[in-house]
mmCIF file of C-alpha atoms and ligand atoms in Angstrom:
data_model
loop_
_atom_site.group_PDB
_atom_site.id
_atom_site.type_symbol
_atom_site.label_atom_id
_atom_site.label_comp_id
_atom_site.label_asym_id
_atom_site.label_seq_id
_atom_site.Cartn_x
_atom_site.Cartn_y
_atom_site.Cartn_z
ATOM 1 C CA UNK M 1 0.000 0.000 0.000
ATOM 2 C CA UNK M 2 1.239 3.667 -0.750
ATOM 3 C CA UNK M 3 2.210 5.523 1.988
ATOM 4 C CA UNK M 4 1.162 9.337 3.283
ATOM 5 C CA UNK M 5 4.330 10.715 2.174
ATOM 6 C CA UNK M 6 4.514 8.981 -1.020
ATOM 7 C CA UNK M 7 0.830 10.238 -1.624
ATOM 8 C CA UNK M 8 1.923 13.531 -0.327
ATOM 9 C CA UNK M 9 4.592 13.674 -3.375
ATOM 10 C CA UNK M 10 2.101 12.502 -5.989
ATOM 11 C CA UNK M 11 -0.639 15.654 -4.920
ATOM 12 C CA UNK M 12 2.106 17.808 -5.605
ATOM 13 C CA UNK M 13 2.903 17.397 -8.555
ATOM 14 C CA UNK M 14 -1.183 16.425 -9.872
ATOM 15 C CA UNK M 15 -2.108 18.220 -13.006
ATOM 16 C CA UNK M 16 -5.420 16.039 -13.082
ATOM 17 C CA UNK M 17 -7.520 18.834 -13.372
ATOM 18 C CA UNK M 18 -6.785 22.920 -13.738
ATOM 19 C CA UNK M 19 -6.522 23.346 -9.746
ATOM 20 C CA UNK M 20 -2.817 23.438 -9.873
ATOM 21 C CA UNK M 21 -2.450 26.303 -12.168
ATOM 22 C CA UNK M 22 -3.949 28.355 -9.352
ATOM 23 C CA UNK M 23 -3.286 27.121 -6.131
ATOM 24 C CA UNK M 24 -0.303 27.971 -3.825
ATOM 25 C CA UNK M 25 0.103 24.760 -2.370
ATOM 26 C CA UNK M 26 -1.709 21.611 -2.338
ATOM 27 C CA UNK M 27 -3.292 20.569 1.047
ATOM 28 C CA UNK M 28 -3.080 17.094 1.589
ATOM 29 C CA UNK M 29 -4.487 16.299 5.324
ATOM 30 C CA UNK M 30 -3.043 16.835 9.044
ATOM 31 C CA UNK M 31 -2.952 14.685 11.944
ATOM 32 C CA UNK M 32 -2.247 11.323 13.131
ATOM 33 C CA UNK M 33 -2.283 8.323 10.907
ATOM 34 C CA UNK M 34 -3.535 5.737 13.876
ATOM 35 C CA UNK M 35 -6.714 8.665 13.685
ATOM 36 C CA UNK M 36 -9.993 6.435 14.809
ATOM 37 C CA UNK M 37 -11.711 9.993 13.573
ATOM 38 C CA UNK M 38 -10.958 11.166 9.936
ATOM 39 C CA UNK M 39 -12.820 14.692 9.578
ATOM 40 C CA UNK M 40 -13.456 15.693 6.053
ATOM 41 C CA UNK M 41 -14.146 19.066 4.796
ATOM 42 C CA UNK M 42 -14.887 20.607 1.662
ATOM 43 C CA UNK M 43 -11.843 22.269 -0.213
ATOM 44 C CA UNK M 44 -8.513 24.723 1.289
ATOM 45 C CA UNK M 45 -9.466 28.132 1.113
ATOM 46 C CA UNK M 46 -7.363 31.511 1.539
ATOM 47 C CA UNK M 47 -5.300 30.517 4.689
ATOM 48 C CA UNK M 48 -4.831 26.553 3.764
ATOM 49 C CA UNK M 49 -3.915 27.247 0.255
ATOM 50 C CA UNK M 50 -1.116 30.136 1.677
ATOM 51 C CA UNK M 51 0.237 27.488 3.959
ATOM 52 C CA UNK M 52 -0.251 23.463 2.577
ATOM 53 C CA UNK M 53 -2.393 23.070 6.239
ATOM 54 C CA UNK M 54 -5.880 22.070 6.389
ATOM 55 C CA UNK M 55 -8.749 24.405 8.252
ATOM 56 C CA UNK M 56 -6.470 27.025 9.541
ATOM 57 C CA UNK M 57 -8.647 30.353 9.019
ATOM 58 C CA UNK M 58 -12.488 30.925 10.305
ATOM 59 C CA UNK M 59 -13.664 28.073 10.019
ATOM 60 C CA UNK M 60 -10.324 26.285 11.138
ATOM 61 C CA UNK M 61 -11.260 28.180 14.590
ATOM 62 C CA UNK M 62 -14.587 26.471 14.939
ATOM 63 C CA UNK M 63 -13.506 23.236 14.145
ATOM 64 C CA UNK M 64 -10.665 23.867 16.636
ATOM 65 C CA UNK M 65 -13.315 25.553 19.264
ATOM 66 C CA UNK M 66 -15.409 22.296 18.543
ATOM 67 C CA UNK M 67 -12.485 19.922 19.117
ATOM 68 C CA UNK M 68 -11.951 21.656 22.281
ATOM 69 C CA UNK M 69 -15.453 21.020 23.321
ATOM 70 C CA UNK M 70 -15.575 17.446 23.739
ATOM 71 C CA UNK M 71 -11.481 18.090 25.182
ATOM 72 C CA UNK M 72 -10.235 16.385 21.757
ATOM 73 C CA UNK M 73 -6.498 17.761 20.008
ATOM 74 C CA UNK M 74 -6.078 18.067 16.677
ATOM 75 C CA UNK M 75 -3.060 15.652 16.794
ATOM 76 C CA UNK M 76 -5.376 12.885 17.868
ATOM 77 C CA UNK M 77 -7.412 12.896 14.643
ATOM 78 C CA UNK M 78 -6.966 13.197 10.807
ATOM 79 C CA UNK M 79 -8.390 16.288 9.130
ATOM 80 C CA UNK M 80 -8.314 15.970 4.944
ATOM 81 C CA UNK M 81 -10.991 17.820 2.378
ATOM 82 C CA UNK M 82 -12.452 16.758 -0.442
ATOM 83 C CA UNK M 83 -10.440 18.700 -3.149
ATOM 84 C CA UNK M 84 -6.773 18.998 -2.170
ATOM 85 C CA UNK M 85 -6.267 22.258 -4.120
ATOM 86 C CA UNK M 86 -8.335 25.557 -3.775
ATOM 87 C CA UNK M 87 -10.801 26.416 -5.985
ATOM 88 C CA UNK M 88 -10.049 30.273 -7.359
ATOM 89 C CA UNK M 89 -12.314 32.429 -5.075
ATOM 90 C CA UNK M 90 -13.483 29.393 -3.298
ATOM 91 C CA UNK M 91 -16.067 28.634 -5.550
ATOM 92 C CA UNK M 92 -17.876 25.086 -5.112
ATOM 93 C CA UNK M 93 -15.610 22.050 -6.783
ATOM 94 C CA UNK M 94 -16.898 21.040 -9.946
ATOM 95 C CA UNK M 95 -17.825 17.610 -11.026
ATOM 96 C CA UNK M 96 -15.039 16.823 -12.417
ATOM 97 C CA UNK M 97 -12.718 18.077 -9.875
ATOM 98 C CA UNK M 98 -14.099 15.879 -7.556
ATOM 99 C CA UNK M 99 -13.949 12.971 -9.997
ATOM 100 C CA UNK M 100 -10.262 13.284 -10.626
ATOM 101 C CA UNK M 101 -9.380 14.221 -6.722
ATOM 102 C CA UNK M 102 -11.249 11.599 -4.802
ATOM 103 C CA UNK M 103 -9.189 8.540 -5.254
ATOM 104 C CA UNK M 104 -6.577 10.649 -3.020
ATOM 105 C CA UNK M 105 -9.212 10.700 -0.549
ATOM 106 C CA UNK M 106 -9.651 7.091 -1.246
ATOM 107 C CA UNK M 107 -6.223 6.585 -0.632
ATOM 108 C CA UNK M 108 -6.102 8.631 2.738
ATOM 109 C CA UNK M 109 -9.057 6.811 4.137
ATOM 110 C CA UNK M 110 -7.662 2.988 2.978
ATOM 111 C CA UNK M 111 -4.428 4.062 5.047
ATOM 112 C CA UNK M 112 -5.540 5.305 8.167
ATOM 113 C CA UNK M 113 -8.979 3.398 8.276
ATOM 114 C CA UNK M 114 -10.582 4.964 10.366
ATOM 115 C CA UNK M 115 -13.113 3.744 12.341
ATOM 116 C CA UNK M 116 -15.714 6.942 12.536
ATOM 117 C CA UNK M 117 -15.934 9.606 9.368
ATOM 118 C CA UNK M 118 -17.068 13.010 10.235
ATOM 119 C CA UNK M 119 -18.534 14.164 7.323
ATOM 120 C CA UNK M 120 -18.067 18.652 7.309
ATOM 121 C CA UNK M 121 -20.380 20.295 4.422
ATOM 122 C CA UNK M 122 -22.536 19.050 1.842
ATOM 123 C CA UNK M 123 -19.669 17.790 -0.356
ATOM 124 C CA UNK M 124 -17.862 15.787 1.857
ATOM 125 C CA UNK M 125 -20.969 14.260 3.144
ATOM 126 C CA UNK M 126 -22.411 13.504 -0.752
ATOM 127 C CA UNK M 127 -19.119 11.981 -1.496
ATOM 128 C CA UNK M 128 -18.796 9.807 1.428
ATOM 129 C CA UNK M 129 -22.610 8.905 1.138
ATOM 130 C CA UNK M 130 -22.125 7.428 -2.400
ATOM 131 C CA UNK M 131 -18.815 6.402 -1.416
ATOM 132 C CA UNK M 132 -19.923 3.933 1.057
ATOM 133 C CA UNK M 133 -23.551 2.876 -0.241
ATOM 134 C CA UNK M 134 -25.420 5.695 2.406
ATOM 135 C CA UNK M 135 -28.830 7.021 1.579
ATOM 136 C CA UNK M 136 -28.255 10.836 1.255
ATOM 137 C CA UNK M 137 -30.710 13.629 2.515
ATOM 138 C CA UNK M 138 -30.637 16.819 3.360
ATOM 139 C CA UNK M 139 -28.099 17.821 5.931
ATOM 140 C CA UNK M 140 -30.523 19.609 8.552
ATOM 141 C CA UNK M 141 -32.566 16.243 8.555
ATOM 142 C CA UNK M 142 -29.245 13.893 8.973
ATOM 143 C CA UNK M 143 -26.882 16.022 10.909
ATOM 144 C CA UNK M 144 -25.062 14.495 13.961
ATOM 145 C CA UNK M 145 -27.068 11.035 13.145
ATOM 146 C CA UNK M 146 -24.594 8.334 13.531
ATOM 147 C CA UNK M 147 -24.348 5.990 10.072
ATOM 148 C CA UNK M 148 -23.138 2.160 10.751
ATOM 149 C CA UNK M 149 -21.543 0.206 8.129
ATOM 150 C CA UNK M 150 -20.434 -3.282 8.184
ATOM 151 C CA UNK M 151 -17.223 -3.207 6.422
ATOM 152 C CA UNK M 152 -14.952 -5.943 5.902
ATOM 153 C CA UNK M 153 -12.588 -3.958 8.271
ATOM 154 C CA UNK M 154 -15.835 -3.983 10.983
ATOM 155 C CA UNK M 155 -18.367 -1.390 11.762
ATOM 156 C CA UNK M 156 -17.774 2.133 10.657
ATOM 157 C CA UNK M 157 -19.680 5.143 11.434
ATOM 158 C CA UNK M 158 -20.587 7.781 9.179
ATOM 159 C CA UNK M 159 -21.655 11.222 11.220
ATOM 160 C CA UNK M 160 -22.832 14.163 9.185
ATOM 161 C CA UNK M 161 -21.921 17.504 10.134
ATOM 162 C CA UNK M 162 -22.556 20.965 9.046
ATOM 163 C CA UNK M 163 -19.561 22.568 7.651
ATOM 164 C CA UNK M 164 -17.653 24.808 10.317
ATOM 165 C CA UNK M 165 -18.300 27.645 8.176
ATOM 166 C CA UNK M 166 -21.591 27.829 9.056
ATOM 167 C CA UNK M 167 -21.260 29.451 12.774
ATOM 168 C CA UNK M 168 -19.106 32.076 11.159
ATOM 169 C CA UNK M 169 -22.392 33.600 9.526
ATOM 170 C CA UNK M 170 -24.925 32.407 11.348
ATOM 171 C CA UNK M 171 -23.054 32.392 15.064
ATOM 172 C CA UNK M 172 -26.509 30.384 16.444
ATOM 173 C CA UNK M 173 -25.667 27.153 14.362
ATOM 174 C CA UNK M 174 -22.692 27.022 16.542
ATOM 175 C CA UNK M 175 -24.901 25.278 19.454
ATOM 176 C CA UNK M 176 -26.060 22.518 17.108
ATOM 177 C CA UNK M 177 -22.495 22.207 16.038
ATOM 178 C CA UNK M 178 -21.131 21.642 19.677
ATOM 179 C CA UNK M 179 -24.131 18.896 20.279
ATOM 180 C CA UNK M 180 -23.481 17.095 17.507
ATOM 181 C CA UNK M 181 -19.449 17.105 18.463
ATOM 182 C CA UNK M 182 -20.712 15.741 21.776
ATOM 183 C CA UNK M 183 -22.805 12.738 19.486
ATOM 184 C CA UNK M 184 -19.572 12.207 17.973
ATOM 185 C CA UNK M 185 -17.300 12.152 20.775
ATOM 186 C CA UNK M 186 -19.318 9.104 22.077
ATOM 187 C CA UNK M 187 -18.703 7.178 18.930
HETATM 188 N N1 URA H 1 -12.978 24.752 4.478
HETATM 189 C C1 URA H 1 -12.785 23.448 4.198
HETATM 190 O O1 URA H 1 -13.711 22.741 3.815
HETATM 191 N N2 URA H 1 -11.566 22.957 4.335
HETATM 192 C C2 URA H 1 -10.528 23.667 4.766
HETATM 193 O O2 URA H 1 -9.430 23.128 4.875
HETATM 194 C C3 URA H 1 -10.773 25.021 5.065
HETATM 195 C C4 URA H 1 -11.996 25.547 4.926
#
């Protein structure tokens, strides 16, 4: 099986689709690779694309203000996105964007295999929802539900959450945020 770092060489030099032309740097993922909780966001934005690290600007606070709230580090999970390279303006990923950056996501979650998938955003949650065989719906009706899969590997869990974003323009989401942390932090 590949390895991070070997991965980590082969995103950098991707020219699958046009990202590369405008991105600073690619951002692969952060975090431990014995993670039992792989959080998956959307795409880097400003701050992640200036430097290669995943959620690092407004939202990167949340999620780190969430982490906090059920006492969790960031070194004790894996944090990855969807698209490794930011989309100019940080408009939504197209189709095929996604189609020819997923397998790296693929990759990531077939190395650390981890045992609970925290879905951030709608993207992240319709990719790992087709990904895995999960009926999708809306994210206000499925947020913080927990997902079981039998896998070959065991059960997984699948747990949809709103992207971090959200608090940062609508500050009241940030309660439903920090309950469904605590539905994950039991997982
Ligand atoms: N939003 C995301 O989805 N991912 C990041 O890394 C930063 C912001």
């Amino acid at each position: 099986m590949i390895a991070m770092k070997e991965l980590e060489e082969e995103i950098k030099g991707c020219r699958r689709c046009d990202l590369w032309k405008t991105r600073t740097n690619p951002v692969v993922g952060e975090g431990t690779l014995s993670a039992r909780v792989m959080f998956i966001g959307e795409a880097p934005g400003y701050y992640e694309d200036l430097k290669g690290k995943p959620f690092i600007g407004k939202a990167g606070k949340v999620l780190d203000a969430l982490l906090e709230s059920v006492g969790w580090e960031r070194s004790e999970v894996y944090i990855a996105n969807v698209l490794k390279c930011r989309p100019p303006e940080n408009r939504n990923p197209t189709m095929a964007e996604l189609k020819s950056c997923t397998p790296y996501l693929d990759t990531q979650l077939a190395i650390i295999e981890p045992t609970v998938i925290a879905t951030l955003g709608n993207f992240s949650l319709g990719y790992i929802f087709d990904n895995f065989g999960l009926k999708k719906a809306k994210i206000s009706k499925i947020h913080g539900k927990v997902f079981k899969l039998s896998t070959v590997a065991g059960i997984k869990k699948v747990i949809p959450l709103y992207h971090p974003a959200v608090a940062t323009y609508n500050p009241g989401m940030k309660e439903t945020l920090i309950a469904d942390f605590k539905v994950l932090s039991t997982c």
